[in-house]
Tab-separated table of C-alpha atoms in Angstrom:
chain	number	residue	atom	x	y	z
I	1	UNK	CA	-97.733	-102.814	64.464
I	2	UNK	CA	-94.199	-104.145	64.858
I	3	UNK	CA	-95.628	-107.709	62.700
I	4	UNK	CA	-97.293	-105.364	60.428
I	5	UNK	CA	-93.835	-103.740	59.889
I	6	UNK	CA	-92.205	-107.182	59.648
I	7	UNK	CA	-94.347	-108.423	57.041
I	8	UNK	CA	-94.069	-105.235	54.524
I	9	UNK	CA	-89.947	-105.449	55.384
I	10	UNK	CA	-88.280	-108.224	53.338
I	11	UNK	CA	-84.976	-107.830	55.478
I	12	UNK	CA	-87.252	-108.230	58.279
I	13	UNK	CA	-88.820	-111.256	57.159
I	14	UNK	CA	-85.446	-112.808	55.640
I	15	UNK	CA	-83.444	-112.355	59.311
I	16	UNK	CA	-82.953	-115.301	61.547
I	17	UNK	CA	-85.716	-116.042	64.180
I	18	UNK	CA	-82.578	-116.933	66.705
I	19	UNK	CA	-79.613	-115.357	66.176
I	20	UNK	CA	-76.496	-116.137	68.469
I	21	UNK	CA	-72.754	-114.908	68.301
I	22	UNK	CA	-69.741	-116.046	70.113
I	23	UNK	CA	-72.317	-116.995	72.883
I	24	UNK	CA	-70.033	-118.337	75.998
I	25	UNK	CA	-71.357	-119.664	79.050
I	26	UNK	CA	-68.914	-120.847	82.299
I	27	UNK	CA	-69.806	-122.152	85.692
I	28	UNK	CA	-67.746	-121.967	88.826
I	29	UNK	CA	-67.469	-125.579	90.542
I	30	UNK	CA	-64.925	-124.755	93.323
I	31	UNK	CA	-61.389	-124.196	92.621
I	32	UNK	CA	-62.532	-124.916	88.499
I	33	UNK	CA	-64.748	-123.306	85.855
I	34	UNK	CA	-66.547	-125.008	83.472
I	35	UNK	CA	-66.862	-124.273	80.040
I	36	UNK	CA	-70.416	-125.072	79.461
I	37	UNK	CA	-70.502	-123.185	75.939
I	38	UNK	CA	-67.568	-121.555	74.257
I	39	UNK	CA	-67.693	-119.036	71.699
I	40	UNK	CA	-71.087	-120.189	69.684
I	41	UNK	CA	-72.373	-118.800	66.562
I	42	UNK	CA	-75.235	-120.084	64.962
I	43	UNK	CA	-78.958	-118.590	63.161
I	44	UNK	CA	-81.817	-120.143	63.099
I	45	UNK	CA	-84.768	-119.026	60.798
I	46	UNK	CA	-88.246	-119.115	61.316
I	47	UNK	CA	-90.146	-122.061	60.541
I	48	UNK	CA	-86.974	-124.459	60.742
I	49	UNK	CA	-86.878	-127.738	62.810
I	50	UNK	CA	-83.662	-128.034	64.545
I	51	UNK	CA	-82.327	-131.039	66.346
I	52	UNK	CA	-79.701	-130.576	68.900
I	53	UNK	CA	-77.258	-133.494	69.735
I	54	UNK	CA	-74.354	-134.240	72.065
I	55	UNK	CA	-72.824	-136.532	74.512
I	56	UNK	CA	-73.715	-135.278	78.595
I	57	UNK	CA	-71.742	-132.173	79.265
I	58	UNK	CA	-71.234	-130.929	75.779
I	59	UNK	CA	-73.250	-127.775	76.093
I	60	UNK	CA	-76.792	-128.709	74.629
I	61	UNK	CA	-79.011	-128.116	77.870
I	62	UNK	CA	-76.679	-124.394	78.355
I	63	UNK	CA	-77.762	-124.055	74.791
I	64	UNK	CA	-80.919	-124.561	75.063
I	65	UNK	CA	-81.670	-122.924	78.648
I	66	UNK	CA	-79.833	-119.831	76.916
I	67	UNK	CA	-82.603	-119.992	74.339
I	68	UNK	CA	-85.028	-119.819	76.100
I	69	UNK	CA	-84.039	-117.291	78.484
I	70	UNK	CA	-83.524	-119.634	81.714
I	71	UNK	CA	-80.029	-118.361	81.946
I	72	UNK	CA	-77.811	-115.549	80.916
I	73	UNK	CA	-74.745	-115.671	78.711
I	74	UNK	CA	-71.495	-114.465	80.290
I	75	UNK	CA	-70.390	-112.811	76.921
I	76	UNK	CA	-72.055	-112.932	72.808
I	77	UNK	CA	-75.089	-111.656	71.777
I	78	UNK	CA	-78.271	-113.296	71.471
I	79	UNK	CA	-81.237	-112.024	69.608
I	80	UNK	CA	-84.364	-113.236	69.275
I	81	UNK	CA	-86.876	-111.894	66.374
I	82	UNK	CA	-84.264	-109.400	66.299
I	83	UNK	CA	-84.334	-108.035	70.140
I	84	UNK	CA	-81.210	-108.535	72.042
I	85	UNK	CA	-82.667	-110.273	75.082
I	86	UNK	CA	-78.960	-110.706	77.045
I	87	UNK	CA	-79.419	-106.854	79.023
I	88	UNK	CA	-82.948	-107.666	79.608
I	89	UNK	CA	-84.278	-107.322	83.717
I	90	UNK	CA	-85.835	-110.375	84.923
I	91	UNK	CA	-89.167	-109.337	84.797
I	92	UNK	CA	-88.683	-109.211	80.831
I	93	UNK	CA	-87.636	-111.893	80.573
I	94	UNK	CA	-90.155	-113.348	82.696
I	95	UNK	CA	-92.554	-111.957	80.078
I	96	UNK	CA	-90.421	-112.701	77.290
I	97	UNK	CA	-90.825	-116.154	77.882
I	98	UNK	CA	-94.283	-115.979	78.728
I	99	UNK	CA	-95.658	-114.514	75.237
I	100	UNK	CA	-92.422	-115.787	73.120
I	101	UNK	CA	-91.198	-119.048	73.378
I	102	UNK	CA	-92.943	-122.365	74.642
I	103	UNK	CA	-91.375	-125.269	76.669
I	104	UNK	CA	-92.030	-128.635	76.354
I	105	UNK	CA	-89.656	-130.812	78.805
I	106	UNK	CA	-89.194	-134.618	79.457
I	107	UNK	CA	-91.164	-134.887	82.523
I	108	UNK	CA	-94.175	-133.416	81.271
I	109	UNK	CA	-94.244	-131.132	84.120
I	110	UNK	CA	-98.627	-130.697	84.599
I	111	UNK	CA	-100.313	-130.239	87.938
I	112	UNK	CA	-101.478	-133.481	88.590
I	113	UNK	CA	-104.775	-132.335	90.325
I	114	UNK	CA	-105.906	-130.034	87.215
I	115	UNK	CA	-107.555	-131.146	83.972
I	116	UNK	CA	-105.989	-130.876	80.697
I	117	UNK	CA	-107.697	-128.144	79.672
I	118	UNK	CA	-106.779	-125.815	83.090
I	119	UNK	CA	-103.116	-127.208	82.223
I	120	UNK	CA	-103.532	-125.482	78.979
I	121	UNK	CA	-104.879	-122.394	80.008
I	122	UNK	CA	-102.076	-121.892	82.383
I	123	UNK	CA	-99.539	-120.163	80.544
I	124	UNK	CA	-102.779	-117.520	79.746
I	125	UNK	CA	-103.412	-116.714	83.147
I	126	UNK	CA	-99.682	-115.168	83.328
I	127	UNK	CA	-100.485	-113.573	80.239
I	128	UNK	CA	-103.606	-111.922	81.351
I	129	UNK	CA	-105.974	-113.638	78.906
I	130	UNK	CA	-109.283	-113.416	79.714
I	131	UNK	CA	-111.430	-116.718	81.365
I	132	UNK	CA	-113.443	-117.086	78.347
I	133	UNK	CA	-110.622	-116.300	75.879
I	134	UNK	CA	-108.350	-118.905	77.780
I	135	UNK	CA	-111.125	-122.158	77.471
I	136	UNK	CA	-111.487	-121.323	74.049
I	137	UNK	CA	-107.493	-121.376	73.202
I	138	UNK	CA	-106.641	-124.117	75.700
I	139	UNK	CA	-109.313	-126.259	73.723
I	140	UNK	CA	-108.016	-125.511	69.793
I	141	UNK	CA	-104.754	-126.240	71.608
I	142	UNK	CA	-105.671	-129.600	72.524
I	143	UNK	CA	-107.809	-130.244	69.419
I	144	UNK	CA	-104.091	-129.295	67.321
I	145	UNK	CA	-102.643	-132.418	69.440
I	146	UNK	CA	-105.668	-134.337	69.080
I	147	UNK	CA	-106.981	-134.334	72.668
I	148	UNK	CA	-109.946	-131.823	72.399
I	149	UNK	CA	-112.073	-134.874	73.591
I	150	UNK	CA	-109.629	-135.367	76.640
I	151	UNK	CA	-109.963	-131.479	77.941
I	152	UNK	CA	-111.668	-132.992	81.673
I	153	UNK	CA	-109.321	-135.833	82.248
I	154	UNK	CA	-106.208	-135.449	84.910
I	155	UNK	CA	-103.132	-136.324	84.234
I	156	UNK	CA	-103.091	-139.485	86.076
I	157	UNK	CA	-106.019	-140.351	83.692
I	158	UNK	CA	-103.462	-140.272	80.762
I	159	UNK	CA	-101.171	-142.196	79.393
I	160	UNK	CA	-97.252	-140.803	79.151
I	161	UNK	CA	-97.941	-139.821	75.553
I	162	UNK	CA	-101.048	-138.075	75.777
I	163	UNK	CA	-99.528	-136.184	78.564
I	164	UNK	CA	-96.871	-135.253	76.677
I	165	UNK	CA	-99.362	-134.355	73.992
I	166	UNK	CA	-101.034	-132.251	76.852
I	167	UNK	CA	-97.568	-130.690	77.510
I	168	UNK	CA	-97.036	-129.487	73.907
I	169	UNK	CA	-100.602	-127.582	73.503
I	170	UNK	CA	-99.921	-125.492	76.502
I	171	UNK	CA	-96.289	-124.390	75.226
I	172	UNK	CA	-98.203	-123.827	72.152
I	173	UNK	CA	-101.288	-121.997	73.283
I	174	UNK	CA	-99.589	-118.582	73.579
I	175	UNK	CA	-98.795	-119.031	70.123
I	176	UNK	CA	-94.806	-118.604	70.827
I	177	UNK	CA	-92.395	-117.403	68.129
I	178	UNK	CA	-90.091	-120.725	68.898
I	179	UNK	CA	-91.030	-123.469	70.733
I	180	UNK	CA	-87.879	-125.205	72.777
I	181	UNK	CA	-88.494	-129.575	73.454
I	182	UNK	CA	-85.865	-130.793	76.126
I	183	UNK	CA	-85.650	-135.078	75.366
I	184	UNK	CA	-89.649	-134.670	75.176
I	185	UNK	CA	-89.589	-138.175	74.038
I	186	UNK	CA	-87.335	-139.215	76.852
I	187	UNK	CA	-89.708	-140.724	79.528
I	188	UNK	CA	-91.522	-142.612	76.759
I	189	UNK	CA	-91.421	-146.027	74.682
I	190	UNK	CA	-90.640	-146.334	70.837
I	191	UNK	CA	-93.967	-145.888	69.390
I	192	UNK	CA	-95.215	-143.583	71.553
I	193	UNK	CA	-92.122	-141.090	70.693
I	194	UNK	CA	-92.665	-141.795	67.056
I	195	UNK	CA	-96.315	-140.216	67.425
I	196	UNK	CA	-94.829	-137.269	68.899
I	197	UNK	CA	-92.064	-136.788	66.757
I	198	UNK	CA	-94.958	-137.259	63.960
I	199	UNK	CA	-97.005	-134.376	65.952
I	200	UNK	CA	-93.736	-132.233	66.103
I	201	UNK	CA	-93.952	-132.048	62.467
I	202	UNK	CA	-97.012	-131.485	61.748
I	203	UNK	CA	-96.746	-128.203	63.748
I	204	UNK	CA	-93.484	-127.471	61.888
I	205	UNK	CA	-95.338	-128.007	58.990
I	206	UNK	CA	-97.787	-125.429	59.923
I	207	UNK	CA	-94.256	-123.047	60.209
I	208	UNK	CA	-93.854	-123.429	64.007
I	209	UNK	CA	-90.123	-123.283	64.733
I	210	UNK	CA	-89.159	-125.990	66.748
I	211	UNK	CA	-85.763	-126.387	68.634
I	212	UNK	CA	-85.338	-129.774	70.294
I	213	UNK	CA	-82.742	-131.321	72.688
I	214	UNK	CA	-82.333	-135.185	72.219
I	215	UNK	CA	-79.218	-137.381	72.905
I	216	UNK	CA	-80.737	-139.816	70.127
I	217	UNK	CA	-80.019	-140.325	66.643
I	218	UNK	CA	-83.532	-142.307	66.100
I	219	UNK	CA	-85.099	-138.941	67.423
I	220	UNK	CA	-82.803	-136.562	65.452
I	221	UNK	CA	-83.404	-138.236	62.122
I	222	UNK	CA	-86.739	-136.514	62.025
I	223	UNK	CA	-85.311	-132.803	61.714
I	224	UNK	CA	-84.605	-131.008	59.021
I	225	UNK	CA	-81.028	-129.570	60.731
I	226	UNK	CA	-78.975	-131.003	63.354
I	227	UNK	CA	-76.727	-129.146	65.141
I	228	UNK	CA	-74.054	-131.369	66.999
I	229	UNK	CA	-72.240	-130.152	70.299
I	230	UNK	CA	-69.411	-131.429	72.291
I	231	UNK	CA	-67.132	-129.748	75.327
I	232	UNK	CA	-69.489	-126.693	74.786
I	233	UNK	CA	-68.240	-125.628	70.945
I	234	UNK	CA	-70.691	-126.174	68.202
I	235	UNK	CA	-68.777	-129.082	65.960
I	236	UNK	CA	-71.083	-129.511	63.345
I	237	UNK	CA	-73.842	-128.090	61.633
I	238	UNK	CA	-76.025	-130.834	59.531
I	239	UNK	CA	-78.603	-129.858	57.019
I	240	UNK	CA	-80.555	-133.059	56.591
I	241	UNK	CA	-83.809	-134.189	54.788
I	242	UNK	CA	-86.195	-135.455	57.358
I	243	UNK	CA	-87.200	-138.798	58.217
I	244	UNK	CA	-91.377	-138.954	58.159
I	245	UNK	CA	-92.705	-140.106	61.551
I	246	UNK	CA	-95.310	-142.565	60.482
């Protein structure tokens, strides 16, 4: 009903996927507070592929953890699809996160004594998918990465980027609204990020919204936006034409 409505709205369809204003997030360390974000306004619109860049400390991992609804904001607004998630309980959230946004990180994070396809199908089980519903998801989720004919091999029967690969369908096999990558191509060599990078966009290609953490510019170059952070303010805001990932 409500995607229904979305569809026959132009306004609807026209408004930012993420939408953030004067987001601020501080820690306490002691005696100090840190000023992990400050003041942060930026939209992001469905079907965009966003890079986000910064030295350590300047806000990008807040950013992102605020994104995906890891962490709360101590002031701003923060709206995703339109729904102001910040005065959400946890067990919203919780859900939230379950049907709206996937995670891909740097460590891959799969159970090491489950297949690829029960890593898959995880993310289903939360969402109360039936057993026969989540095989035949988990496996067009691996066939989109290209590892339908891996679905019975372990992780330690991998290699790093096939794991990864692994990774990516199950933040995809919901079928999220954004999907958040935290240096995904950080525990890998050259070529191997390169073919992810080159799978990245071919899901953005298919209008997957994909926000992605990275410290490096070789990684970045394949967005189509890059926003740069430092000491927790948004400095710049780069649109950019992409780099192809051979």
């Amino acid at each position: 009903m409500d995607s229904d409505r979305a569809q026959s709205d132009p306004a609807a369809v026209a408004a930012p996927l993420v939408a953030v204003e004067a987001l601020t997030r501080r820690y306490r360390m002691g005696p100090q507070t840190v000023h992990a974000l400050e003041g942060v306004t930026v939209a992001i619109h469905r079907g965009e592929f966003v890079a986000v860049m910064g030295p350590s400390g300047s806000g990008k991992s807040t950013f992102m953890n605020l994104l995906g609804c890891l962490d709360r904001p101590d002031a701003g607004q923060y709206r995703l699809n339109g729904r102001e998630v910040a005065g959400l309980s946890s067990d919203a959230l919780a859900a939230l996160r379950n049907r709206s946004i996937g995670f891909v990180f740097q460590s891959f994070n799969l159970l090491p004594r489950q297949t690829a396809l029960a890593n898959v199908a995880l993310p289903m089980v939360y969402a109360a998918v039936g057993h026969g519903q989540r095989e035949e998801r988990a496996l067009a989720a691996l066939e989109a990465v290209g590892l339908r004919g891996r679905a019975g091999h372990r992780p330690t029967q991998l290699s790093g980027g096939q794991q990864q690969r692994v990774a990516i369908a199950r933040a995809l096999v919901n079928e999220p609204l954004l999907l958040l990558a935290d240096e995904p191509t950080g525990a890998l060599d050259t070529a191997t990020s390169i073919e992810i990078m080159a799978l990245f966009q071919r899901l953005n290609r298919r209008g997957i919204t994909i926000v992605l953490v990275t410290h490096e510019p070789e990684v970045a170059r394949f967005a189509g936006r890059v926003l740069h952070f430092r000491d927790g303010c948004l400095t710049a805001d780069l649109v950019q034409a992409p780099e192809a990932a051979a």
